[in-house]
């Protein structure tokens, strides 16, 4: 309801802000309900994840979720597959347009991912040797404190 001395434009702006706030609260509650449903009633053949793991996804960044799903994947995954794995594992819907910049950062800034152009798949670099090969292609990795093959993650 419009307040006294409130213009139509002010009223519409106020209502828009109220609805956006309510929507954010409802989306948060919906994510919590989805996580709880997965714990209580897992899909056939799936084991229920502990509630703590499900609720942890509420605090995880997209980059953290990408690393987690690729850590538990065999071989490389397409961006679309990663979106599906995040939804399946964490119950979080990540827009493809939000995922792409994070994949690039994990590859270029963090040095944790590699991209296979031929297969259009992303893979987690699991060892220091893998990271060195990606950061300096064609050069042999110099010896470091970490033994070859020791997992980074």
PDB file of N, CA and C in Angstrom, residues 4 41 99 105 112-113 145:
ATOM      1  N   UNK A   4       1.605   7.855   2.625  1.00  0.00           N
ATOM      2  CA  UNK A   4       1.210   9.247   2.394  1.00  0.00           C
ATOM      3  C   UNK A   4       2.384  10.000   1.782  1.00  0.00           C
ATOM      4  N   UNK A  41      15.737 -38.324   1.799  1.00  0.00           N
ATOM      5  CA  UNK A  41      15.279 -39.236   0.754  1.00  0.00           C
ATOM      6  C   UNK A  41      16.218 -39.172  -0.443  1.00  0.00           C
ATOM      7  N   UNK A  99      29.662 -19.708 -14.189  1.00  0.00           N
ATOM      8  CA  UNK A  99      30.696 -20.732 -14.077  1.00  0.00           C
ATOM      9  C   UNK A  99      31.918 -20.413 -14.927  1.00  0.00           C
ATOM     10  N   UNK A 105      39.485 -18.451 -14.106  1.00  0.00           N
ATOM     11  CA  UNK A 105      40.330 -18.039 -12.981  1.00  0.00           C
ATOM     12  C   UNK A 105      41.059 -19.236 -12.374  1.00  0.00           C
ATOM     13  N   UNK A 112      45.010 -24.377 -11.115  1.00  0.00           N
ATOM     14  CA  UNK A 112      44.485 -25.653 -10.615  1.00  0.00           C
ATOM     15  C   UNK A 112      43.800 -26.493 -11.681  1.00  0.00           C
ATOM     16  N   UNK A 113      43.423 -25.865 -12.819  1.00  0.00           N
ATOM     17  CA  UNK A 113      42.707 -26.592 -13.860  1.00  0.00           C
ATOM     18  C   UNK A 113      43.462 -26.533 -15.176  1.00  0.00           C
ATOM     19  N   UNK A 145      60.472 -28.766  -3.403  1.00  0.00           N
ATOM     20  CA  UNK A 145      60.357 -29.483  -2.143  1.00  0.00           C
ATOM     21  C   UNK A 145      59.348 -30.603  -2.252  1.00  0.00           C
TER      22      UNK A 145
END
